[in-house]
PDB file of C-alpha atoms in Angstrom:
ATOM      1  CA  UNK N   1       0.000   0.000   0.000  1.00  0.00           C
ATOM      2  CA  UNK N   2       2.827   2.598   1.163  1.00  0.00           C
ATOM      3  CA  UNK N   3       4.979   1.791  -2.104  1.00  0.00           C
ATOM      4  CA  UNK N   4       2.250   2.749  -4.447  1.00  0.00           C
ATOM      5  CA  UNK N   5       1.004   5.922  -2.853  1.00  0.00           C
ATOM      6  CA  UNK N   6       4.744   7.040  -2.888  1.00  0.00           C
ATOM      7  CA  UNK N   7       4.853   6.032  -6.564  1.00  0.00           C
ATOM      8  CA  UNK N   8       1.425   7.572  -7.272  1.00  0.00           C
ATOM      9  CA  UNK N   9       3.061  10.907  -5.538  1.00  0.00           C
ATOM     10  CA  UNK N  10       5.828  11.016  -7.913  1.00  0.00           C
ATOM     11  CA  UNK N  11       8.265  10.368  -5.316  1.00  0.00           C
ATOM     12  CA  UNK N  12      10.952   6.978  -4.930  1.00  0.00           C
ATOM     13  CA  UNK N  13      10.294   4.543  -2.112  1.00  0.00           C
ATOM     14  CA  UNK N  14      13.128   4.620   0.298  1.00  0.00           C
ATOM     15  CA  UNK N  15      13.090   3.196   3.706  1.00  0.00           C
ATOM     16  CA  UNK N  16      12.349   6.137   5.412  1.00  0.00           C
ATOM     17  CA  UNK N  17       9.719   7.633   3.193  1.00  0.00           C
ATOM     18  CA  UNK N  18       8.091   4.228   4.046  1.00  0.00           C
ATOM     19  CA  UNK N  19       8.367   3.969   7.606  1.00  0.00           C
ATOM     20  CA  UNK N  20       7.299   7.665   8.174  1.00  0.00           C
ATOM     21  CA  UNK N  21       4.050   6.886   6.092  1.00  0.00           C
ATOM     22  CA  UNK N  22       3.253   3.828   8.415  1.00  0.00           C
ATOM     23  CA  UNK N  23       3.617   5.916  10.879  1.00  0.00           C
ATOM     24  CA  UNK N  24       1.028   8.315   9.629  1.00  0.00           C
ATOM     25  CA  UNK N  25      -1.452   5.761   8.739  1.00  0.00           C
ATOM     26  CA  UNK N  26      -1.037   3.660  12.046  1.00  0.00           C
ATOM     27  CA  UNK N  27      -1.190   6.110  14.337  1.00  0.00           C
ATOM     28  CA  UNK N  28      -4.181   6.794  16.418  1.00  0.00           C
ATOM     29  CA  UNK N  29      -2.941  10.305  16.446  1.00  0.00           C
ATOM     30  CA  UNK N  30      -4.036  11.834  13.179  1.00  0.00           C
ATOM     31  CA  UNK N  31      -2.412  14.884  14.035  1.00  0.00           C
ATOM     32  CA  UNK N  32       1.447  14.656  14.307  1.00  0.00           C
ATOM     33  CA  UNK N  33       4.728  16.707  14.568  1.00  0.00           C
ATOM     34  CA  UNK N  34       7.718  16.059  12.829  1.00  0.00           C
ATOM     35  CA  UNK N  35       8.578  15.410  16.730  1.00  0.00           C
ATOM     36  CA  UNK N  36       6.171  12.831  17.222  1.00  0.00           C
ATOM     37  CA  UNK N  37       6.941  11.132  14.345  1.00  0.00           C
ATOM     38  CA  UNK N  38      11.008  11.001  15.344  1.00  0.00           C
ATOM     39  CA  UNK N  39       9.867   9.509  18.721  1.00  0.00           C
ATOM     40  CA  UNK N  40       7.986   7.370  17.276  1.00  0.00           C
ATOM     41  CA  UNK N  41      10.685   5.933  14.703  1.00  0.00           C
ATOM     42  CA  UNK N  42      13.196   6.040  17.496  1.00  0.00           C
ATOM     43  CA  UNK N  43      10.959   4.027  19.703  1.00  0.00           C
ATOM     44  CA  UNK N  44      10.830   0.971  16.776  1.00  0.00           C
ATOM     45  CA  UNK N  45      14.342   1.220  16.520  1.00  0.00           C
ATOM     46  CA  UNK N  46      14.446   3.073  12.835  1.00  0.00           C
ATOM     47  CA  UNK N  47      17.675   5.085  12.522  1.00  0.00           C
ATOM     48  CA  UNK N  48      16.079   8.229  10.799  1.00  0.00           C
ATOM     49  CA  UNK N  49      17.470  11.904  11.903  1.00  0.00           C
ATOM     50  CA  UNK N  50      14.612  14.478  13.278  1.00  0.00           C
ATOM     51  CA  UNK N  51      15.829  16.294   9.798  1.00  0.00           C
ATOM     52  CA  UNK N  52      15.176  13.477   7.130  1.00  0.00           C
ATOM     53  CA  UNK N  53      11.768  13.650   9.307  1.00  0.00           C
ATOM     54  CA  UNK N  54      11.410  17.271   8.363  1.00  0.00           C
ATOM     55  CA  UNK N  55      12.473  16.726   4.677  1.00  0.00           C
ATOM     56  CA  UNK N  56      10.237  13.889   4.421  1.00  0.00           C
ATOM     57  CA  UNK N  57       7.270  15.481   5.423  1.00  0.00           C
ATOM     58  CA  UNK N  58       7.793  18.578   3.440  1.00  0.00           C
ATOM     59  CA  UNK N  59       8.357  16.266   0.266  1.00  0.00           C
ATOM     60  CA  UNK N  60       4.958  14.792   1.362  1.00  0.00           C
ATOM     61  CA  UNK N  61       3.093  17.647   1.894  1.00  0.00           C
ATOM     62  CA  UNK N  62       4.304  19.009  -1.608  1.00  0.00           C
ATOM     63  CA  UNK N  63       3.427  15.848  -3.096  1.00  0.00           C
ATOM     64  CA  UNK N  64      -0.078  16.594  -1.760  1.00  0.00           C
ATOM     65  CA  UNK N  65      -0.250  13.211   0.590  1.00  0.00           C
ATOM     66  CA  UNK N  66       0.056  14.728   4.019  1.00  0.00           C
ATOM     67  CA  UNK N  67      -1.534  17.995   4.806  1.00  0.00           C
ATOM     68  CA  UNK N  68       0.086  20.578   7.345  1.00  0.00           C
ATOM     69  CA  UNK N  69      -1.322  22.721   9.988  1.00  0.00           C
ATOM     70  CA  UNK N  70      -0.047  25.407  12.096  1.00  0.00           C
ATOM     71  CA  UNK N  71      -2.240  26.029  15.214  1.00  0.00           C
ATOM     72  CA  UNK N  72      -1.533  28.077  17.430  1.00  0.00           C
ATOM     73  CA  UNK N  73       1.422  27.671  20.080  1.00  0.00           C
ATOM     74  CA  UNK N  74       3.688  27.441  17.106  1.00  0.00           C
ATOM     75  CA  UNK N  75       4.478  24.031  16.085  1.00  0.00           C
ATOM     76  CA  UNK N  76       3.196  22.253  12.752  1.00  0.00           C
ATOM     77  CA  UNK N  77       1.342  18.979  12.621  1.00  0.00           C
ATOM     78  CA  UNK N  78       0.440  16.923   9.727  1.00  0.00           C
ATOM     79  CA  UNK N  79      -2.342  14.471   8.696  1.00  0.00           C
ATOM     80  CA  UNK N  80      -2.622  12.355   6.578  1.00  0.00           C
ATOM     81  CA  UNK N  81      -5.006  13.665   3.334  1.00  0.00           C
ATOM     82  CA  UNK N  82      -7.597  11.334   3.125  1.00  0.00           C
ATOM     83  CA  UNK N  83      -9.681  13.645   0.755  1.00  0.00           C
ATOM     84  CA  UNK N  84     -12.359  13.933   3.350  1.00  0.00           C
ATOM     85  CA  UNK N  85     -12.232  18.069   4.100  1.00  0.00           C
ATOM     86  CA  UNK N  86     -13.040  18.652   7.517  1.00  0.00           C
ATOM     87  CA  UNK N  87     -12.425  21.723  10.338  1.00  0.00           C
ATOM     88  CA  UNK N  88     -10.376  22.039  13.548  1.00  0.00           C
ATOM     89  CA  UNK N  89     -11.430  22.931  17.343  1.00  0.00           C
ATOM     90  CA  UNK N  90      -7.956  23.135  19.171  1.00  0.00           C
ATOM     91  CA  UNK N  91      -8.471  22.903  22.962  1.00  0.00           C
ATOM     92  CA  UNK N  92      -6.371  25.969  24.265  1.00  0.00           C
ATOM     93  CA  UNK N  93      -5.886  24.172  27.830  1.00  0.00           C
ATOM     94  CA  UNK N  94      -4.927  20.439  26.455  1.00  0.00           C
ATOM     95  CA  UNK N  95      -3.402  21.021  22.695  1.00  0.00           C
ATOM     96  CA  UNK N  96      -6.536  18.051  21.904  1.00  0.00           C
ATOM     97  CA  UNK N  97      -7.377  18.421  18.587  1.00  0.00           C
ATOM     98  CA  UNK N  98     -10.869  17.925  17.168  1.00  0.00           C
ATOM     99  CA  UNK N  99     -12.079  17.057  14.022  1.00  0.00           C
ATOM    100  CA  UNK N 100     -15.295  18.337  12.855  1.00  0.00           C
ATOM    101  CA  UNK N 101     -17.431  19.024   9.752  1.00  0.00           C
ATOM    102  CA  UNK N 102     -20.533  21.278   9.465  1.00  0.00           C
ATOM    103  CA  UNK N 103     -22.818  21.391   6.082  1.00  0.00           C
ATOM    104  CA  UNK N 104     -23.961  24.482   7.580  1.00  0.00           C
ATOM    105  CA  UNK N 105     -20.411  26.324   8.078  1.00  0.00           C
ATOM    106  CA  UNK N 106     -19.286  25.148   4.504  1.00  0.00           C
ATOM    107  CA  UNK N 107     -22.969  26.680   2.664  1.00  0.00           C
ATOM    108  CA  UNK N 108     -22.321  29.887   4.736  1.00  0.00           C
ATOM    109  CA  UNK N 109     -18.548  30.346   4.089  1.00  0.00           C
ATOM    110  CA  UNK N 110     -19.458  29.734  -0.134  1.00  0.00           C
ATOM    111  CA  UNK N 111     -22.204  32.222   0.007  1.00  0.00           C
ATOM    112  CA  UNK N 112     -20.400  35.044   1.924  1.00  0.00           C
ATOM    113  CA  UNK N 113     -17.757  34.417  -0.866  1.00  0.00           C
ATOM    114  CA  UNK N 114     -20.189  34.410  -3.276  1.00  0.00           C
ATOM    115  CA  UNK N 115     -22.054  38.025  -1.591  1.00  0.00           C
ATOM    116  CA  UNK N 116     -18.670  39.811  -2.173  1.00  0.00           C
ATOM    117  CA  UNK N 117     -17.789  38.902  -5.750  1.00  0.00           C
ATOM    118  CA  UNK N 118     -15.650  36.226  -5.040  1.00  0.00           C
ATOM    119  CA  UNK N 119     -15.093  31.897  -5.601  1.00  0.00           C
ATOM    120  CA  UNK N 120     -14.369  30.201  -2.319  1.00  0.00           C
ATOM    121  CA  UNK N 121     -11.529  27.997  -3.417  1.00  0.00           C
ATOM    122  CA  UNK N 122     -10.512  26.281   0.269  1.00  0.00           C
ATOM    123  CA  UNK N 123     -10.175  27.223   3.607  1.00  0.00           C
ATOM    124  CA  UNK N 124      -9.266  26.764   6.750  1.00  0.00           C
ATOM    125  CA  UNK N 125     -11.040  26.747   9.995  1.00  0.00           C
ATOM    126  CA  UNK N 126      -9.724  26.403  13.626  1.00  0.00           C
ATOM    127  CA  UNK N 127     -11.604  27.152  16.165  1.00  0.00           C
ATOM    128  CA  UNK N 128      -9.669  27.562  19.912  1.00  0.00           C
ATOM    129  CA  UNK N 129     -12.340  26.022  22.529  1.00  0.00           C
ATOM    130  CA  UNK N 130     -11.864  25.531  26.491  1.00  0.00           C
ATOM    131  CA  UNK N 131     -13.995  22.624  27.903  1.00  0.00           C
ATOM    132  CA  UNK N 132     -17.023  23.909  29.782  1.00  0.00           C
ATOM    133  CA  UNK N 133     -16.738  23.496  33.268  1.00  0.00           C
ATOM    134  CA  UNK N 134     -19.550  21.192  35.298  1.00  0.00           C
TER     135      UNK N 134
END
């Protein structure tokens, strides 16, 4: 499976291209850091550097199989792009991401395009959330 998405991507299967994508796809984490993903390589006893990690995931996210995200605190996570779009709540007191999708967000955001002249072409929505208390 690994070997022909790489192929399908344009890009040459090497060892640690295909590690790093079972990594992606096994994880129960579907949002990781080029951090996670070293710890996780170290932890199966891969020799891969933190910066072929890097390099790997930027050739990935070029190569459209692995999309990146910047929420706020700084650091970058990727997912896997599974073609299914979907939004972000980031909880500001755990860094837990959550995955949502709302009809309802996606008509509104295409017609307030639409009101000002303009084709929605993507977007990106995060919204920062605190759990309720009680």
């Amino acid at each position: 499976m690994e070997n022909h998405e790489l192929r399908k991507a344009g890009l040459k299967v090497t060892l640690p291209r295909v590690k790093i994508l079972q990594i992606l796809e096994s994880s129960e984490q579907r949002h990781l850091s080029a951090e996670d993903v070293f710890k996780s390589l170290m932890e199966s006893g891969e020799d891969v550097g933190l910066a072929t990690v890097y390099r790997v995931l930027t050739q990935f996210e070029s190569a459209g199989l692995v999309e990146r995200h910047n929420f706020d605190g700084g650091h970058s996570v990727f997912e896997l792009d599974r073609g299914d779009h979907h939004d972000h709540m980031v909880c500001v007191d755990t860094g837990e991401v959550i995955e949502f999708h709302s009809e309802e967000i996606e008509n509104l955001q295409e017609k307030i395009a639409e009101e000002n002249g303009f084709e929605l072409t993507g977007h990106s929505l995060v919204l920062y959330v605190r759990r309720k208390e009680g």
